[in-house]
Coordinates of C-alpha atoms and ligand atoms in Angstrom, one line a residue:
X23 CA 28.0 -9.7 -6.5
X24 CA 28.5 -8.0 -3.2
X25 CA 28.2 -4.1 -3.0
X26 CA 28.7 -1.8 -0.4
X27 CA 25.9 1.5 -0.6
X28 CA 26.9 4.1 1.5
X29 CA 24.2 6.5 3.7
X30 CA 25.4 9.6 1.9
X31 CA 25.1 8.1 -1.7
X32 CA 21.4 7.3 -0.4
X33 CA 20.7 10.4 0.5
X34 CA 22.2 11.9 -2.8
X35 CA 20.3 9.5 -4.9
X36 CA 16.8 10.3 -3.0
X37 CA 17.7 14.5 -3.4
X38 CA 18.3 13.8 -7.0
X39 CA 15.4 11.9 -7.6
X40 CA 13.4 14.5 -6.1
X41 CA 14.8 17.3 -8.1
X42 CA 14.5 15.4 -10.8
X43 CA 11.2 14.7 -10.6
X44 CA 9.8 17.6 -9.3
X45 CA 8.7 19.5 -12.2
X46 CA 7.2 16.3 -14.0
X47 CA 3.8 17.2 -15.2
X48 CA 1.2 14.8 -16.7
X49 CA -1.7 12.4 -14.9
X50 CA -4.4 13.9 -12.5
X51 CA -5.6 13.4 -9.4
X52 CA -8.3 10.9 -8.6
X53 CA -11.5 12.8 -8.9
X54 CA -14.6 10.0 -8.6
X55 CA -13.7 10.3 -4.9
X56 CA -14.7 13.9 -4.6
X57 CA -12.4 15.1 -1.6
X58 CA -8.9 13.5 -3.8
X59 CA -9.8 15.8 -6.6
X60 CA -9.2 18.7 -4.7
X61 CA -5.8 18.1 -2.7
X62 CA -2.8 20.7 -4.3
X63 CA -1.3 18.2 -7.2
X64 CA 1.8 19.9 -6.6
X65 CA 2.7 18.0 -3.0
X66 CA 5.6 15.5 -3.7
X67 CA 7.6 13.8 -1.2
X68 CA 10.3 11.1 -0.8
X69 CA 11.2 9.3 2.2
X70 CA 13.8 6.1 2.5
X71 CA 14.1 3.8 5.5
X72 CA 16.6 1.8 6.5
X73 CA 16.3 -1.4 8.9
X74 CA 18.6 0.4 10.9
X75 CA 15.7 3.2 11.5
X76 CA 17.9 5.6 9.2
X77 CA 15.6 7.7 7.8
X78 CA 16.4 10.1 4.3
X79 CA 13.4 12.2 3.8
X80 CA 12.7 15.1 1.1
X81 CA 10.2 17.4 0.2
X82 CA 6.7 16.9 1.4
X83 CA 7.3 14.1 3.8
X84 CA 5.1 15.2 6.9
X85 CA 1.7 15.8 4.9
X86 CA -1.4 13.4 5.5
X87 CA -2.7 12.5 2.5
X88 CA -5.0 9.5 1.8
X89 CA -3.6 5.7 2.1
X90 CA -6.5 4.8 0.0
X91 CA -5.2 1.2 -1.5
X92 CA -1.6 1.1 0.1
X93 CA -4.2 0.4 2.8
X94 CA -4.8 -3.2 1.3
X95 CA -1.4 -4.2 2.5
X96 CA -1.1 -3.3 5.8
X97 CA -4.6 -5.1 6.7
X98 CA -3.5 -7.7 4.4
X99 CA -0.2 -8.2 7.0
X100 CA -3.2 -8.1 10.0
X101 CA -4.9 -11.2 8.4
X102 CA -1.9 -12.8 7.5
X103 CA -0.9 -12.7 11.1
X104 CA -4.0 -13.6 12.9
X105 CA -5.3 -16.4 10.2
X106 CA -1.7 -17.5 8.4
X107 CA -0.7 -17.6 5.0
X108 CA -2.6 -21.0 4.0
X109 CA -6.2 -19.3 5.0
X110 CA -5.2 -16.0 2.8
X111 CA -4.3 -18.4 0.0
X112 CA -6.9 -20.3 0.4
X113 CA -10.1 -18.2 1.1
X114 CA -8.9 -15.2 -0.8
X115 CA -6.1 -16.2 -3.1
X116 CA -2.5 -14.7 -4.3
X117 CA -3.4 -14.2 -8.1
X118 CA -3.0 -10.9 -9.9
X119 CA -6.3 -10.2 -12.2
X120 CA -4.7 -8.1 -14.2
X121 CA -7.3 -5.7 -14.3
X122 CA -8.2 -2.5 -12.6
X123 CA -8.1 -2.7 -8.9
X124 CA -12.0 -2.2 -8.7
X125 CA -12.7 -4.8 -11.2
X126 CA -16.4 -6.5 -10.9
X127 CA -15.2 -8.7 -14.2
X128 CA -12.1 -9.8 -12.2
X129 CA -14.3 -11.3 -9.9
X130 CA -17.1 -12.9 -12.3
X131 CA -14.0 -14.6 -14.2
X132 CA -12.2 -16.1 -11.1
X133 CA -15.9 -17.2 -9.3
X134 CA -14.0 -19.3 -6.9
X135 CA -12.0 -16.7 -4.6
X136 CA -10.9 -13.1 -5.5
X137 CA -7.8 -13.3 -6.2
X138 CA -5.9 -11.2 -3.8
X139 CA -5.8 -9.1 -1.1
X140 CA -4.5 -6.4 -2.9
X141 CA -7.4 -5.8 -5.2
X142 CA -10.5 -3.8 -3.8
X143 CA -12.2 -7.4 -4.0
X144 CA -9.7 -9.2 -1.6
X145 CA -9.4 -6.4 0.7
X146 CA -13.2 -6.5 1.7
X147 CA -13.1 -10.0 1.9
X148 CA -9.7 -9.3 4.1
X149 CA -11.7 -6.8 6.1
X150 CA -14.5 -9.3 6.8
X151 CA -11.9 -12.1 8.1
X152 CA -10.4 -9.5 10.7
X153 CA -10.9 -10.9 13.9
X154 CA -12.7 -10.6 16.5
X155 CA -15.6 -11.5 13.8
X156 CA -19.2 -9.8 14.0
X157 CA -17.5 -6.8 16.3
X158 CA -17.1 -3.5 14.2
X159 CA -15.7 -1.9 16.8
X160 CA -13.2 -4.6 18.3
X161 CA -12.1 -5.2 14.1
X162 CA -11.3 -1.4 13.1
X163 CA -9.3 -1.2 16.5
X164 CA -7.2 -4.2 14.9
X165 CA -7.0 -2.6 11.9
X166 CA -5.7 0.7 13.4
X167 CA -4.0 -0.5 15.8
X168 CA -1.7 -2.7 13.2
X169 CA -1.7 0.5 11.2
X170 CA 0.3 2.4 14.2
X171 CA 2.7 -0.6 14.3
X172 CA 3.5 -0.8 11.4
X173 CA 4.1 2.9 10.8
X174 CA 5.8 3.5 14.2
X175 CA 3.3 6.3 15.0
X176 CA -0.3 6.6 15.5
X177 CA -2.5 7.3 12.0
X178 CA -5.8 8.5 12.0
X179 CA -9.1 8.4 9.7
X180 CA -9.3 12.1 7.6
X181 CA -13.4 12.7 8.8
X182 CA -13.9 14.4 5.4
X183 CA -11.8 11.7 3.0
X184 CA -13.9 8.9 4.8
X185 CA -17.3 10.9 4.1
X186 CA -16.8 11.4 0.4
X187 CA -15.8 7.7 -0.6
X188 CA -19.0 6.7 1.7
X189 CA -21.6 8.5 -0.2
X190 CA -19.6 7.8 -3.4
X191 CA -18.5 3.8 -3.4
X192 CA -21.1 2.5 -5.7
X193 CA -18.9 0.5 -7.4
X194 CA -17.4 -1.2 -3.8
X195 CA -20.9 -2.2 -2.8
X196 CA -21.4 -3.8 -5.6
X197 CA -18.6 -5.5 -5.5
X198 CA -19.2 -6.3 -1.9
X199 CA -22.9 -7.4 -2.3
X200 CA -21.3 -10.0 -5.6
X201 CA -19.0 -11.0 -2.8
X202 CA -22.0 -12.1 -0.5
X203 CA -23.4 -13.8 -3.6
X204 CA -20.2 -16.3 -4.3
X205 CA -19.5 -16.9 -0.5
X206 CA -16.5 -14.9 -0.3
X207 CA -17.3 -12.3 2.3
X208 CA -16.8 -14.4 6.1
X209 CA -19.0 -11.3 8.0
X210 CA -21.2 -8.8 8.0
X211 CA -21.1 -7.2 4.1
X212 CA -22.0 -3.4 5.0
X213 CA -19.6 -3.5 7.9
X214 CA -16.7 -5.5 6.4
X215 CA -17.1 -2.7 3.0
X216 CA -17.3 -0.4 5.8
X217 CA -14.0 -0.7 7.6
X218 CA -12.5 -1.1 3.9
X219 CA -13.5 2.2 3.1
X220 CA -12.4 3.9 6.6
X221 CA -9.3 2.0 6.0
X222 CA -9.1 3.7 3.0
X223 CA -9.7 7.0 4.5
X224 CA -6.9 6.9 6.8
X225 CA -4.3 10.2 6.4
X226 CA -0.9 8.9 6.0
X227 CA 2.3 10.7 5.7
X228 CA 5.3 9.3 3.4
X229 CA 7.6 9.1 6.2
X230 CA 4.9 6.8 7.8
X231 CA 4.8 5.0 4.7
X232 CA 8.3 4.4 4.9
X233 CA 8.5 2.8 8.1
X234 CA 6.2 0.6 7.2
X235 CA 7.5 -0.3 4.1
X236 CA 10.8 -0.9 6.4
X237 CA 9.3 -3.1 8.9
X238 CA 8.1 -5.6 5.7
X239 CA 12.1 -5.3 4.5
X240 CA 13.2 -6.0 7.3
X241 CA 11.3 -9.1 8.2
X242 CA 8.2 -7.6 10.7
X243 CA 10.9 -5.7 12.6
X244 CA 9.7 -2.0 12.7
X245 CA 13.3 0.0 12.5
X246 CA 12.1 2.6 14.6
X247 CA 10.3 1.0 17.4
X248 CA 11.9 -1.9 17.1
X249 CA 8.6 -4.3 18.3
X250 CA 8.7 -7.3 16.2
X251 CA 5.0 -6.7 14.1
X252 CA 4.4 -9.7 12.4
X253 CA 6.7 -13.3 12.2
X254 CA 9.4 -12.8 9.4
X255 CA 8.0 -15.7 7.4
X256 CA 5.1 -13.2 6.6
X257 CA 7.2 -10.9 5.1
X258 CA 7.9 -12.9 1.6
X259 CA 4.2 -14.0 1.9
X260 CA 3.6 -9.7 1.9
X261 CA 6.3 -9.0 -0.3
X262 CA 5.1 -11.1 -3.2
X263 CA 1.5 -9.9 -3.2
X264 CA 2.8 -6.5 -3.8
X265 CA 5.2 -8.0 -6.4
X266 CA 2.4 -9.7 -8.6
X267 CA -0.4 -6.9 -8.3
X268 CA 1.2 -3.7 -6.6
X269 CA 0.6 -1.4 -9.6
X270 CA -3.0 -3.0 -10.4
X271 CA -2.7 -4.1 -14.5
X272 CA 0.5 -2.2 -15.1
X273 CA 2.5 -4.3 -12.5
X274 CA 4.6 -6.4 -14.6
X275 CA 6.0 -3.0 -16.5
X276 CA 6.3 -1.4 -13.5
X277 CA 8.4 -4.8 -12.2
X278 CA 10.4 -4.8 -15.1
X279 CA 11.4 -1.2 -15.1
X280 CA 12.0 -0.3 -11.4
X281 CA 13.6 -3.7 -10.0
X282 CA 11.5 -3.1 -6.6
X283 CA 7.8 -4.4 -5.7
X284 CA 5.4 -1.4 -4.9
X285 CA 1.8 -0.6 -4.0
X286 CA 0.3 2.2 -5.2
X287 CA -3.0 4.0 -3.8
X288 CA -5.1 6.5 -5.7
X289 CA -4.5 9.0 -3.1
X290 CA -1.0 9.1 -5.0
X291 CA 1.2 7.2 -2.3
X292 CA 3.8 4.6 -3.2
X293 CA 5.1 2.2 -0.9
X294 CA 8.0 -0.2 -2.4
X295 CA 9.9 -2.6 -0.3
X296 CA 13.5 -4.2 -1.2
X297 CA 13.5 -7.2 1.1
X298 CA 16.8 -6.6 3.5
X299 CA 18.0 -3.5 1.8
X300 CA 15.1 -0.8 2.4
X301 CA 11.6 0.3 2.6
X302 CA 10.7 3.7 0.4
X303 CA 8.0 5.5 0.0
X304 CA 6.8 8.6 -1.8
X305 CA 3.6 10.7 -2.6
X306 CA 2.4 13.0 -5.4
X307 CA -1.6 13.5 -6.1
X308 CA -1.5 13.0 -10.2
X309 CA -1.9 10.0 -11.3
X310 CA -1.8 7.9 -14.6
X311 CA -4.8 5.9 -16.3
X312 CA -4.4 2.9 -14.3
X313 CA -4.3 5.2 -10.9
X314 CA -0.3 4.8 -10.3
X315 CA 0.8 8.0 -8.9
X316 CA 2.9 9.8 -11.9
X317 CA 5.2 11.3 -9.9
X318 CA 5.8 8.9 -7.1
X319 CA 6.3 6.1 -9.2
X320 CA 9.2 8.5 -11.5
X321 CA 10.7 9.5 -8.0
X322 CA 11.1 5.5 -6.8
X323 CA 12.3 4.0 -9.9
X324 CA 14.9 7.0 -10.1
X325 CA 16.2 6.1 -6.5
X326 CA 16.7 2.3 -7.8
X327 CA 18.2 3.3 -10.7
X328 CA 20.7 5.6 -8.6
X329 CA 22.1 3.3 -6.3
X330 CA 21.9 -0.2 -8.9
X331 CA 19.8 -1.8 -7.2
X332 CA 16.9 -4.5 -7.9
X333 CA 15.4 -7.2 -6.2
X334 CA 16.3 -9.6 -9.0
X335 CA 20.0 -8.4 -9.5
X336 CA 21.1 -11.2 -7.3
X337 CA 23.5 -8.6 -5.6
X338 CA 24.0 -8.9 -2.1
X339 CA 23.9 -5.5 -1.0
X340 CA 25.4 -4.1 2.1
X341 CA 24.2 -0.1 3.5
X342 CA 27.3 1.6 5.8
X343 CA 26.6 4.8 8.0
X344 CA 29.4 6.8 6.8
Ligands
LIG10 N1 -10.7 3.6 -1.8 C1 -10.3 3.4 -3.1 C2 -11.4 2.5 -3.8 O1 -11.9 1.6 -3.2 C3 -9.0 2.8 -3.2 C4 -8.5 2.5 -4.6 C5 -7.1 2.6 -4.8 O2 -6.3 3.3 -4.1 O3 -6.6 2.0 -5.8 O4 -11.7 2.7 -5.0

């Protein structure tokens, strides 16, 4: 079916969600990073981009808060451009685990890669195939650098955010060190689980987000700035890791009940992409069991649900400025 959405029924459908949504209680915010536990629970922001660099935007929309594992796809899209798609299947893999993104298991049970970028295993391994190899320095400017691309402004690392996971990512070393031990890390292991963890640490705000989230709708073409980030055959490549793994093991619900592939981060950002349509984003501390922002995740679906749409509906869906 063809159908026509208009700019002022998206910006309804994104004040509706956020009034709707508002007042949901429930979930809490990460707390074995120290610095997430204390961030107000009550922040909450939408914000909707269009490939036309429209941009609907509501509540707390301009507020850094941590990327933490939204991270995974942005430096996911780095690797994918300097390496290709066929080294990212082949030396890290396109499988969901279906187990908690910090999963040491996940990796014991699939010995011969781990699985995906978009798990905390992949996205070391992803960190230690950033080019130029063996150069801490030369790699996080990559990183960052593809960060400010993608987001059409400059982001930055939150000093305090990046201290706490440091003395606090146990469980990442270990994962790491495991790494090391199957062949799976292609650098240095302390720097490669350090530039995940500064990745990590980087303050984002939804609007950012949403850009971002944009640019991979709209084929590598950031709506904004209009620089062509990455080739447009890396943006189905993208958009199905976040479609098999986004929400960790509660992906395939999440799939099911929203219609639009999403990554979530623990610092309670969302970041869902409908390929051609829109990139949306939102933010809200609290999060559920398997470290989905509560609120974010409500506020997304609700927009979908507004306007009809779904990335399976087969519709072929048409935005006017009205
Ligand atoms: N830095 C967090 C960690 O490695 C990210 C996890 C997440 O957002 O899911 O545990």
């Amino acid at each position: 079916m063809d159908i026509t959405i208009t700019h002022s029924q998206i910006k309804e459908a994104v004040e509706q969600a956020y009034n709707e949504c508002k007042d949901i209680k429930g979930g809490h915010n990460a707390d074995y990073i120290p610095f997430l536990a204390n961030i107000d629970p009550n922040l909450f922001g939408i914000s909707l981009t269009l490939p036309d660099g429209t941009q609907f935007n509501v509540g707390d929309t301009e507020y850094k808060f941590g990327i933490e594992s939204v991270s995974k796809v942005l430096t996911a899209i780095l690797v994918l451009k300097q390496q290709g798609a066929e080294a990212v299947l082949k030396q890290i893999g396109a499988d969901a685990t279906g187990l908690p993104f910090n999963s040491i298991f996940a990796i014991l049970l699939e010995n011969d890669h781990p699985s995906t970028p978009l798990v905390n295993a992949g996205a070391i391994t992803a960190c230690s195939m950033v080019e130029p190899k063996g150069d801490s320095w030369g790699k996080w400017e990559a990183i960052i650098n593809n960060f400010t691309a993608l987001c059409g402004s400059e982001a930055q690392v939150l000093d305090e955010l990046y201290k706490s996971e440091s003395e606090t990512n146990f469980n990442n070393r270990s994962i790491a060190w495991l790494l090391k031990n199957y062949n799976r890390i292609y650098d240095d292991v302390p720097m490669s689980l350090d530039l995940y963890t500064r990745q990590c640490s980087v303050g984002i705000t939804a609007s950012q987000l949403s850009v971002c989230a944009g640019t991979i709708a709209n084929g590598g073409l950031n709506p904004v700035t209009k620089e062509q980030v990455f080739a447009k055959d890396l943006a189905p490549k993208i958009t199905t890791l976040i479609s098999t793994v986004g929400f960790y093991q509660n992906t395939g619900d999440w799939l099911y009940t929203s219609g639009i592939p999403a990554k979530s981060g623990v610092g309670g950002g969302v970041l869902g992409v409908l390929p051609g349509v829109m990139g949306i984003a939102a933010f809200a501390p609290p999060l559920d069991p398997a470290g989905n922002s509560v609120k974010a995740q409500a506020a997304v679906k609700a927009v979908m649900n507004k306007l009809g749409l779904g990335v399976f509906n087969g519709d072929r869906v048409t935005v006017v400025a009205d």
